[in-house]
Amino acid sequence: MHKDKTAMLVLLAGTLMLINGCEPEEERKDKENVAITVSPAGVFPITKEPTKIRIMVMDNNRVENFATNEFSKWIEEKTNLRIEWEVVPAKSAEQKLSLSLASGNYPDIFLGLNVKPLLQSLYGKDGVFLPLNDLIDKYGTETKKMFDEAPYVKDMITAPDGSIYGLPLINECYHCTMGTKMWINSVWLSNLGLQVPTTVDEFFEVLKAFKERDPNMNGEADEIPLVGATNAPSGNIESFIMESFIESDGNHMFVKDGTIQAAYIQPGWKDGLKYLHKLYDEGLLAAQSFTQDRNQLKQLGDSPNDALIGATPAQNPSVFSSMDKSRWKQYVTVPPLKGPGGWRTAVTNPYGSVAQGAFIITNKARSPEAAFRLADLLYSGEAALRGTVGRPGKEWTWAEETDNGIDGHHARWKQLVSFGKMQNVHWSQTGPSFRSSEWRLSQAADAENPLEVVLYQETKKNYEPFKMDASKVVPPMFFTNDQAEELTDLISPIDNYRREFLARAVMGDADIDAEWDSYVQTLDKSLNLKRYLEIYQEAYDNRLKKS
């Protein structure tokens, strides 16, 4: 009788919850057998009691400290989650990810590591990365809204087995879709009476003038005509220049007549290497381009007295210059340079608004439900502003009726501080968020902080007219588990050897003509590039069948 009465009371309580429009709270025990009660979808805090959650995040040179960050504090107050941070260096983030998975000592959540689809498939199959489909169905209030507004996203993040293992960052950034840019010092051009170059020959002559004619007018030969960085967005020295010799996407691949090909074994790549070697041999291309990271590049860009950089490839000026200084305003974009083949192509990434694997929940999670609800919160409009811009009334505010947006239309919100410097109030685009193109372009134009307007206008003027045909771009693809395992073994040796040969060829340690055939053979046979491309082709053909 006692059992029957208890059951009746439980049933009655559940019925009353449903009548009042509430779902029962989710309760589960963690490894220490402590109950974790998760609130229904959309209800905060996420857990009734303070709940620890362990997150591995990639270091961001614009975030002072994730643990003390204002946005982190806001999340903890709103959710009742207590985050234990493991911050890994950007240069070794991929290695740290692999090591933690191999050792079994990995966190509840991987945040902002942008885990590639093939790794998602691989560790999803093994049960290390949890499938999120059921969690999205039950708790995905903001996630479902995002799918409704950006319906292309769901297909892109769904693995071949139908599971979603990683949630993305969606940033419908107009200028980022053509982010492979070259920036050149317009003050130096003006001082020397030169124009922005439009061909590879003109570019060579401008760089030579930068070296020989003291464009910063300080009486010293301290100018660096051209320099890049190893890990800056679109900052590799070949990212912009090679497009004048061989048309390819941001991964140096392309689709031709339905076949996926690698640009770095084509004759045009060899011609591009010779051109880069010519720049290096003439002292126009800095050797540190192959060793320095983006922080070192920015230190160079922020040199205390006179500007030292003539030209540099980068997605935007904040890569090589601090936004709280005015020097970045000296730089304008160089349009795609016409090469010996006669074309001018801007690298285009029609899929670039989606950064895969920005939020992964592992089987270590004490409460996958609580972990997912954190991700879902990050897709909200409030979190997008707080997490990428800052606090309302301090770093941003709502726009006035008279404010125009970046694209010249009516503005919705206004940024109060410049972007790109070290701060501790937001996560600076780390982890998932949803920012539509409409939302981004509705930011009020600011004459004092004109970066976004500059990027919009420079892209519209110099890159959109030359953008690569989207059909030639290799789309992001998921692979079967077998394909993913095979690619994991192939990718790093191929990429490392390609980069190594490029650096040797450019700096004169390799005879390009004498060693080219050996280079191609090593890639194709010893490192099995042929099989690498076959796997991509299989996945590409399968993608076409589904579409």
JSON list of C-alpha atoms in Angstrom, two decimals, residues 70-231:
[
{"chain": "A", "resi": 70, "resn": "GLU", "atom": "CA", "xyz": [33.56, 38.86, -17.32]},
{"chain": "A", "resi": 71, "resn": "PHE", "atom": "CA", "xyz": [31.66, 36.67, -19.78]},
{"chain": "A", "resi": 72, "resn": "SER", "atom": "CA", "xyz": [32.78, 33.56, -17.93]},
{"chain": "A", "resi": 73, "resn": "LYS", "atom": "CA", "xyz": [31.50, 35.10, -14.68]},
{"chain": "A", "resi": 74, "resn": "TRP", "atom": "CA", "xyz": [28.17, 35.96, -16.33]},
{"chain": "A", "resi": 75, "resn": "ILE", "atom": "CA", "xyz": [27.81, 32.36, -17.53]},
{"chain": "A", "resi": 76, "resn": "GLU", "atom": "CA", "xyz": [28.58, 30.94, -14.09]},
{"chain": "A", "resi": 77, "resn": "GLU", "atom": "CA", "xyz": [26.08, 33.27, -12.42]},
{"chain": "A", "resi": 78, "resn": "LYS", "atom": "CA", "xyz": [23.35, 32.53, -14.96]},
{"chain": "A", "resi": 79, "resn": "THR", "atom": "CA", "xyz": [23.88, 28.77, -15.17]},
{"chain": "A", "resi": 80, "resn": "ASN", "atom": "CA", "xyz": [25.24, 27.70, -11.74]},
{"chain": "A", "resi": 81, "resn": "LEU", "atom": "CA", "xyz": [28.02, 25.86, -13.59]},
{"chain": "A", "resi": 82, "resn": "ARG", "atom": "CA", "xyz": [31.52, 26.21, -12.13]},
{"chain": "A", "resi": 83, "resn": "ILE", "atom": "CA", "xyz": [34.06, 25.95, -14.94]},
{"chain": "A", "resi": 84, "resn": "GLU", "atom": "CA", "xyz": [37.50, 24.41, -14.45]},
{"chain": "A", "resi": 85, "resn": "TRP", "atom": "CA", "xyz": [39.58, 25.76, -17.35]},
{"chain": "A", "resi": 86, "resn": "GLU", "atom": "CA", "xyz": [42.42, 24.01, -19.13]},
{"chain": "A", "resi": 87, "resn": "VAL", "atom": "CA", "xyz": [43.90, 26.52, -21.57]},
{"chain": "A", "resi": 88, "resn": "VAL", "atom": "CA", "xyz": [46.15, 25.09, -24.29]},
{"chain": "A", "resi": 89, "resn": "PRO", "atom": "CA", "xyz": [48.49, 27.15, -26.52]},
{"chain": "A", "resi": 90, "resn": "ALA", "atom": "CA", "xyz": [47.15, 27.94, -29.99]},
{"chain": "A", "resi": 91, "resn": "LYS", "atom": "CA", "xyz": [50.34, 26.66, -31.65]},
{"chain": "A", "resi": 92, "resn": "SER", "atom": "CA", "xyz": [50.00, 23.21, -30.08]},
{"chain": "A", "resi": 93, "resn": "ALA", "atom": "CA", "xyz": [46.23, 22.98, -29.63]},
{"chain": "A", "resi": 94, "resn": "GLU", "atom": "CA", "xyz": [45.77, 20.19, -32.16]},
{"chain": "A", "resi": 95, "resn": "GLN", "atom": "CA", "xyz": [48.60, 18.21, -30.57]},
{"chain": "A", "resi": 96, "resn": "LYS", "atom": "CA", "xyz": [47.18, 18.76, -27.06]},
{"chain": "A", "resi": 97, "resn": "LEU", "atom": "CA", "xyz": [43.78, 17.57, -28.27]},
{"chain": "A", "resi": 98, "resn": "SER", "atom": "CA", "xyz": [45.28, 14.39, -29.70]},
{"chain": "A", "resi": 99, "resn": "LEU", "atom": "CA", "xyz": [47.42, 13.72, -26.62]},
{"chain": "A", "resi": 100, "resn": "SER", "atom": "CA", "xyz": [44.51, 14.15, -24.22]},
{"chain": "A", "resi": 101, "resn": "LEU", "atom": "CA", "xyz": [42.34, 11.77, -26.24]},
{"chain": "A", "resi": 102, "resn": "ALA", "atom": "CA", "xyz": [45.13, 9.20, -26.52]},
{"chain": "A", "resi": 103, "resn": "SER", "atom": "CA", "xyz": [45.83, 9.32, -22.78]},
{"chain": "A", "resi": 104, "resn": "GLY", "atom": "CA", "xyz": [42.19, 9.15, -21.75]},
{"chain": "A", "resi": 105, "resn": "ASN", "atom": "CA", "xyz": [42.67, 12.28, -19.62]},
{"chain": "A", "resi": 106, "resn": "TYR", "atom": "CA", "xyz": [40.34, 14.59, -21.47]},
{"chain": "A", "resi": 107, "resn": "PRO", "atom": "CA", "xyz": [37.74, 17.11, -20.24]},
{"chain": "A", "resi": 108, "resn": "ASP", "atom": "CA", "xyz": [33.94, 17.23, -20.25]},
{"chain": "A", "resi": 109, "resn": "ILE", "atom": "CA", "xyz": [34.00, 19.74, -23.09]},
{"chain": "A", "resi": 110, "resn": "PHE", "atom": "CA", "xyz": [36.35, 20.80, -25.89]},
{"chain": "A", "resi": 111, "resn": "LEU", "atom": "CA", "xyz": [35.62, 24.49, -26.52]},
{"chain": "A", "resi": 112, "resn": "GLY", "atom": "CA", "xyz": [36.88, 26.51, -29.48]},
{"chain": "A", "resi": 113, "resn": "LEU", "atom": "CA", "xyz": [39.30, 23.85, -30.72]},
{"chain": "A", "resi": 114, "resn": "ASN", "atom": "CA", "xyz": [37.31, 23.55, -33.97]},
{"chain": "A", "resi": 115, "resn": "VAL", "atom": "CA", "xyz": [37.60, 19.78, -34.06]},
{"chain": "A", "resi": 116, "resn": "LYS", "atom": "CA", "xyz": [37.63, 18.58, -37.66]},
{"chain": "A", "resi": 117, "resn": "PRO", "atom": "CA", "xyz": [34.78, 16.43, -39.02]},
{"chain": "A", "resi": 118, "resn": "LEU", "atom": "CA", "xyz": [37.01, 13.40, -39.53]},
{"chain": "A", "resi": 119, "resn": "LEU", "atom": "CA", "xyz": [38.01, 13.44, -35.84]},
{"chain": "A", "resi": 120, "resn": "GLN", "atom": "CA", "xyz": [34.38, 13.89, -34.86]},
{"chain": "A", "resi": 121, "resn": "SER", "atom": "CA", "xyz": [33.46, 10.76, -36.84]},
{"chain": "A", "resi": 122, "resn": "LEU", "atom": "CA", "xyz": [36.42, 8.81, -35.48]},
{"chain": "A", "resi": 123, "resn": "TYR", "atom": "CA", "xyz": [35.86, 9.55, -31.78]},
{"chain": "A", "resi": 124, "resn": "GLY", "atom": "CA", "xyz": [32.09, 9.59, -32.17]},
{"chain": "A", "resi": 125, "resn": "LYS", "atom": "CA", "xyz": [32.25, 5.99, -33.37]},
{"chain": "A", "resi": 126, "resn": "ASP", "atom": "CA", "xyz": [34.33, 5.09, -30.32]},
{"chain": "A", "resi": 127, "resn": "GLY", "atom": "CA", "xyz": [31.87, 6.73, -27.95]},
{"chain": "A", "resi": 128, "resn": "VAL", "atom": "CA", "xyz": [34.33, 9.37, -26.76]},
{"chain": "A", "resi": 129, "resn": "PHE", "atom": "CA", "xyz": [32.39, 12.25, -28.38]},
{"chain": "A", "resi": 130, "resn": "LEU", "atom": "CA", "xyz": [28.71, 12.07, -27.47]},
{"chain": "A", "resi": 131, "resn": "PRO", "atom": "CA", "xyz": [25.95, 12.29, -30.10]},
{"chain": "A", "resi": 132, "resn": "LEU", "atom": "CA", "xyz": [23.91, 15.43, -29.43]},
{"chain": "A", "resi": 133, "resn": "ASN", "atom": "CA", "xyz": [20.74, 14.75, -31.44]},
{"chain": "A", "resi": 134, "resn": "ASP", "atom": "CA", "xyz": [18.55, 13.75, -28.48]},
{"chain": "A", "resi": 135, "resn": "LEU", "atom": "CA", "xyz": [19.89, 16.61, -26.37]},
{"chain": "A", "resi": 136, "resn": "ILE", "atom": "CA", "xyz": [19.07, 19.06, -29.16]},
{"chain": "A", "resi": 137, "resn": "ASP", "atom": "CA", "xyz": [15.54, 17.66, -29.40]},
{"chain": "A", "resi": 138, "resn": "LYS", "atom": "CA", "xyz": [14.97, 17.99, -25.65]},
{"chain": "A", "resi": 139, "resn": "TYR", "atom": "CA", "xyz": [16.97, 21.09, -24.67]},
{"chain": "A", "resi": 140, "resn": "GLY", "atom": "CA", "xyz": [17.88, 22.90, -27.86]},
{"chain": "A", "resi": 141, "resn": "THR", "atom": "CA", "xyz": [15.80, 26.07, -27.51]},
{"chain": "A", "resi": 142, "resn": "GLU", "atom": "CA", "xyz": [18.37, 28.40, -29.10]},
{"chain": "A", "resi": 143, "resn": "THR", "atom": "CA", "xyz": [19.96, 25.68, -31.24]},
{"chain": "A", "resi": 144, "resn": "LYS", "atom": "CA", "xyz": [16.65, 25.01, -32.99]},
{"chain": "A", "resi": 145, "resn": "LYS", "atom": "CA", "xyz": [16.19, 28.74, -33.62]},
{"chain": "A", "resi": 146, "resn": "MET", "atom": "CA", "xyz": [19.65, 28.81, -35.19]},
{"chain": "A", "resi": 147, "resn": "PHE", "atom": "CA", "xyz": [18.80, 25.84, -37.44]},
{"chain": "A", "resi": 148, "resn": "ASP", "atom": "CA", "xyz": [15.63, 27.67, -38.55]},
{"chain": "A", "resi": 149, "resn": "GLU", "atom": "CA", "xyz": [17.52, 30.86, -39.43]},
{"chain": "A", "resi": 150, "resn": "ALA", "atom": "CA", "xyz": [20.50, 29.07, -41.01]},
{"chain": "A", "resi": 151, "resn": "PRO", "atom": "CA", "xyz": [19.06, 25.79, -42.37]},
{"chain": "A", "resi": 152, "resn": "TYR", "atom": "CA", "xyz": [22.27, 24.94, -44.24]},
{"chain": "A", "resi": 153, "resn": "VAL", "atom": "CA", "xyz": [24.11, 24.38, -40.94]},
{"chain": "A", "resi": 154, "resn": "LYS", "atom": "CA", "xyz": [22.44, 21.15, -39.84]},
{"chain": "A", "resi": 155, "resn": "ASP", "atom": "CA", "xyz": [23.49, 19.19, -42.93]},
{"chain": "A", "resi": 156, "resn": "MET", "atom": "CA", "xyz": [27.04, 20.48, -42.65]},
{"chain": "A", "resi": 157, "resn": "ILE", "atom": "CA", "xyz": [27.48, 19.27, -39.06]},
{"chain": "A", "resi": 158, "resn": "THR", "atom": "CA", "xyz": [25.71, 15.90, -39.39]},
{"chain": "A", "resi": 159, "resn": "ALA", "atom": "CA", "xyz": [28.01, 12.89, -39.67]},
{"chain": "A", "resi": 160, "resn": "PRO", "atom": "CA", "xyz": [27.33, 10.06, -42.17]},
{"chain": "A", "resi": 161, "resn": "ASP", "atom": "CA", "xyz": [25.82, 7.97, -39.36]},
{"chain": "A", "resi": 162, "resn": "GLY", "atom": "CA", "xyz": [23.22, 10.69, -38.78]},
{"chain": "A", "resi": 163, "resn": "SER", "atom": "CA", "xyz": [24.72, 11.91, -35.52]},
{"chain": "A", "resi": 164, "resn": "ILE", "atom": "CA", "xyz": [25.76, 15.43, -34.59]},
{"chain": "A", "resi": 165, "resn": "TYR", "atom": "CA", "xyz": [28.94, 15.17, -32.53]},
{"chain": "A", "resi": 166, "resn": "GLY", "atom": "CA", "xyz": [30.05, 18.80, -32.56]},
{"chain": "A", "resi": 167, "resn": "LEU", "atom": "CA", "xyz": [28.31, 22.16, -32.49]},
{"chain": "A", "resi": 168, "resn": "PRO", "atom": "CA", "xyz": [29.68, 24.95, -34.68]},
{"chain": "A", "resi": 169, "resn": "LEU", "atom": "CA", "xyz": [30.45, 28.62, -34.52]},
{"chain": "A", "resi": 170, "resn": "ILE", "atom": "CA", "xyz": [28.28, 30.33, -37.14]},
{"chain": "A", "resi": 171, "resn": "ASN", "atom": "CA", "xyz": [29.65, 33.69, -38.18]},
{"chain": "A", "resi": 172, "resn": "GLU", "atom": "CA", "xyz": [28.10, 34.92, -41.42]},
{"chain": "A", "resi": 173, "resn": "CYS", "atom": "CA", "xyz": [30.93, 37.33, -41.99]},
{"chain": "A", "resi": 174, "resn": "TYR", "atom": "CA", "xyz": [30.87, 38.89, -45.45]},
{"chain": "A", "resi": 175, "resn": "HIS", "atom": "CA", "xyz": [34.53, 39.89, -45.56]},
{"chain": "A", "resi": 176, "resn": "CYS", "atom": "CA", "xyz": [35.60, 36.50, -44.15]},
{"chain": "A", "resi": 177, "resn": "THR", "atom": "CA", "xyz": [34.17, 34.63, -47.14]},
{"chain": "A", "resi": 178, "resn": "MET", "atom": "CA", "xyz": [36.93, 36.32, -49.14]},
{"chain": "A", "resi": 179, "resn": "GLY", "atom": "CA", "xyz": [39.42, 36.51, -46.30]},
{"chain": "A", "resi": 180, "resn": "THR", "atom": "CA", "xyz": [42.62, 35.76, -48.24]},
{"chain": "A", "resi": 181, "resn": "LYS", "atom": "CA", "xyz": [43.83, 39.34, -48.54]},
{"chain": "A", "resi": 182, "resn": "MET", "atom": "CA", "xyz": [47.10, 41.21, -48.92]},
{"chain": "A", "resi": 183, "resn": "TRP", "atom": "CA", "xyz": [47.50, 44.51, -47.05]},
{"chain": "A", "resi": 184, "resn": "ILE", "atom": "CA", "xyz": [49.95, 47.17, -48.20]},
{"chain": "A", "resi": 185, "resn": "ASN", "atom": "CA", "xyz": [51.16, 50.39, -46.60]},
{"chain": "A", "resi": 186, "resn": "SER", "atom": "CA", "xyz": [49.43, 53.20, -48.49]},
{"chain": "A", "resi": 187, "resn": "VAL", "atom": "CA", "xyz": [51.57, 55.89, -46.79]},
{"chain": "A", "resi": 188, "resn": "TRP", "atom": "CA", "xyz": [54.68, 54.24, -48.19]},
{"chain": "A", "resi": 189, "resn": "LEU", "atom": "CA", "xyz": [53.10, 54.09, -51.62]},
{"chain": "A", "resi": 190, "resn": "SER", "atom": "CA", "xyz": [52.25, 57.79, -51.41]},
{"chain": "A", "resi": 191, "resn": "ASN", "atom": "CA", "xyz": [55.72, 58.72, -50.16]},
{"chain": "A", "resi": 192, "resn": "LEU", "atom": "CA", "xyz": [57.26, 56.98, -53.19]},
{"chain": "A", "resi": 193, "resn": "GLY", "atom": "CA", "xyz": [54.65, 58.08, -55.73]},
{"chain": "A", "resi": 194, "resn": "LEU", "atom": "CA", "xyz": [53.51, 54.49, -56.37]},
{"chain": "A", "resi": 195, "resn": "GLN", "atom": "CA", "xyz": [50.13, 52.90, -57.05]},
{"chain": "A", "resi": 196, "resn": "VAL", "atom": "CA", "xyz": [48.63, 49.74, -55.55]},
{"chain": "A", "resi": 197, "resn": "PRO", "atom": "CA", "xyz": [50.02, 46.90, -57.73]},
{"chain": "A", "resi": 198, "resn": "THR", "atom": "CA", "xyz": [47.70, 44.77, -59.88]},
{"chain": "A", "resi": 199, "resn": "THR", "atom": "CA", "xyz": [50.16, 42.22, -61.35]},
{"chain": "A", "resi": 200, "resn": "VAL", "atom": "CA", "xyz": [52.89, 40.02, -59.87]},
{"chain": "A", "resi": 201, "resn": "ASP", "atom": "CA", "xyz": [55.51, 42.06, -61.76]},
{"chain": "A", "resi": 202, "resn": "GLU", "atom": "CA", "xyz": [54.18, 45.33, -60.35]},
{"chain": "A", "resi": 203, "resn": "PHE", "atom": "CA", "xyz": [54.11, 43.80, -56.88]},
{"chain": "A", "resi": 204, "resn": "PHE", "atom": "CA", "xyz": [57.77, 42.85, -57.21]},
{"chain": "A", "resi": 205, "resn": "GLU", "atom": "CA", "xyz": [58.71, 46.39, -58.25]},
{"chain": "A", "resi": 206, "resn": "VAL", "atom": "CA", "xyz": [56.77, 47.97, -55.38]},
{"chain": "A", "resi": 207, "resn": "LEU", "atom": "CA", "xyz": [58.44, 45.67, -52.83]},
{"chain": "A", "resi": 208, "resn": "LYS", "atom": "CA", "xyz": [61.83, 46.50, -54.32]},
{"chain": "A", "resi": 209, "resn": "ALA", "atom": "CA", "xyz": [61.10, 50.21, -53.96]},
{"chain": "A", "resi": 210, "resn": "PHE", "atom": "CA", "xyz": [60.07, 49.61, -50.32]},
{"chain": "A", "resi": 211, "resn": "LYS", "atom": "CA", "xyz": [63.46, 48.02, -49.69]},
{"chain": "A", "resi": 212, "resn": "GLU", "atom": "CA", "xyz": [65.63, 50.55, -51.50]},
{"chain": "A", "resi": 213, "resn": "ARG", "atom": "CA", "xyz": [63.93, 53.96, -51.22]},
{"chain": "A", "resi": 214, "resn": "ASP", "atom": "CA", "xyz": [63.33, 54.49, -47.49]},
{"chain": "A", "resi": 215, "resn": "PRO", "atom": "CA", "xyz": [59.51, 54.71, -47.64]},
{"chain": "A", "resi": 216, "resn": "ASN", "atom": "CA", "xyz": [59.15, 55.33, -43.88]},
{"chain": "A", "resi": 217, "resn": "MET", "atom": "CA", "xyz": [61.53, 58.28, -44.34]},
{"chain": "A", "resi": 218, "resn": "ASN", "atom": "CA", "xyz": [63.63, 57.72, -41.22]},
{"chain": "A", "resi": 219, "resn": "GLY", "atom": "CA", "xyz": [66.98, 57.49, -42.98]},
{"chain": "A", "resi": 220, "resn": "GLU", "atom": "CA", "xyz": [67.45, 53.83, -42.02]},
{"chain": "A", "resi": 221, "resn": "ALA", "atom": "CA", "xyz": [67.23, 50.64, -44.07]},
{"chain": "A", "resi": 222, "resn": "ASP", "atom": "CA", "xyz": [64.86, 49.06, -41.54]},
{"chain": "A", "resi": 223, "resn": "GLU", "atom": "CA", "xyz": [61.88, 48.39, -43.80]},
{"chain": "A", "resi": 224, "resn": "ILE", "atom": "CA", "xyz": [60.55, 44.85, -44.26]},
{"chain": "A", "resi": 225, "resn": "PRO", "atom": "CA", "xyz": [58.90, 44.82, -47.68]},
{"chain": "A", "resi": 226, "resn": "LEU", "atom": "CA", "xyz": [56.88, 41.60, -47.23]},
{"chain": "A", "resi": 227, "resn": "VAL", "atom": "CA", "xyz": [56.34, 39.39, -44.17]},
{"chain": "A", "resi": 228, "resn": "GLY", "atom": "CA", "xyz": [53.86, 36.76, -42.98]},
{"chain": "A", "resi": 229, "resn": "ALA", "atom": "CA", "xyz": [53.21, 34.44, -40.03]},
{"chain": "A", "resi": 230, "resn": "THR", "atom": "CA", "xyz": [52.70, 30.73, -39.57]},
{"chain": "A", "resi": 231, "resn": "ASN", "atom": "CA", "xyz": [49.39, 30.69, -37.70]}
]
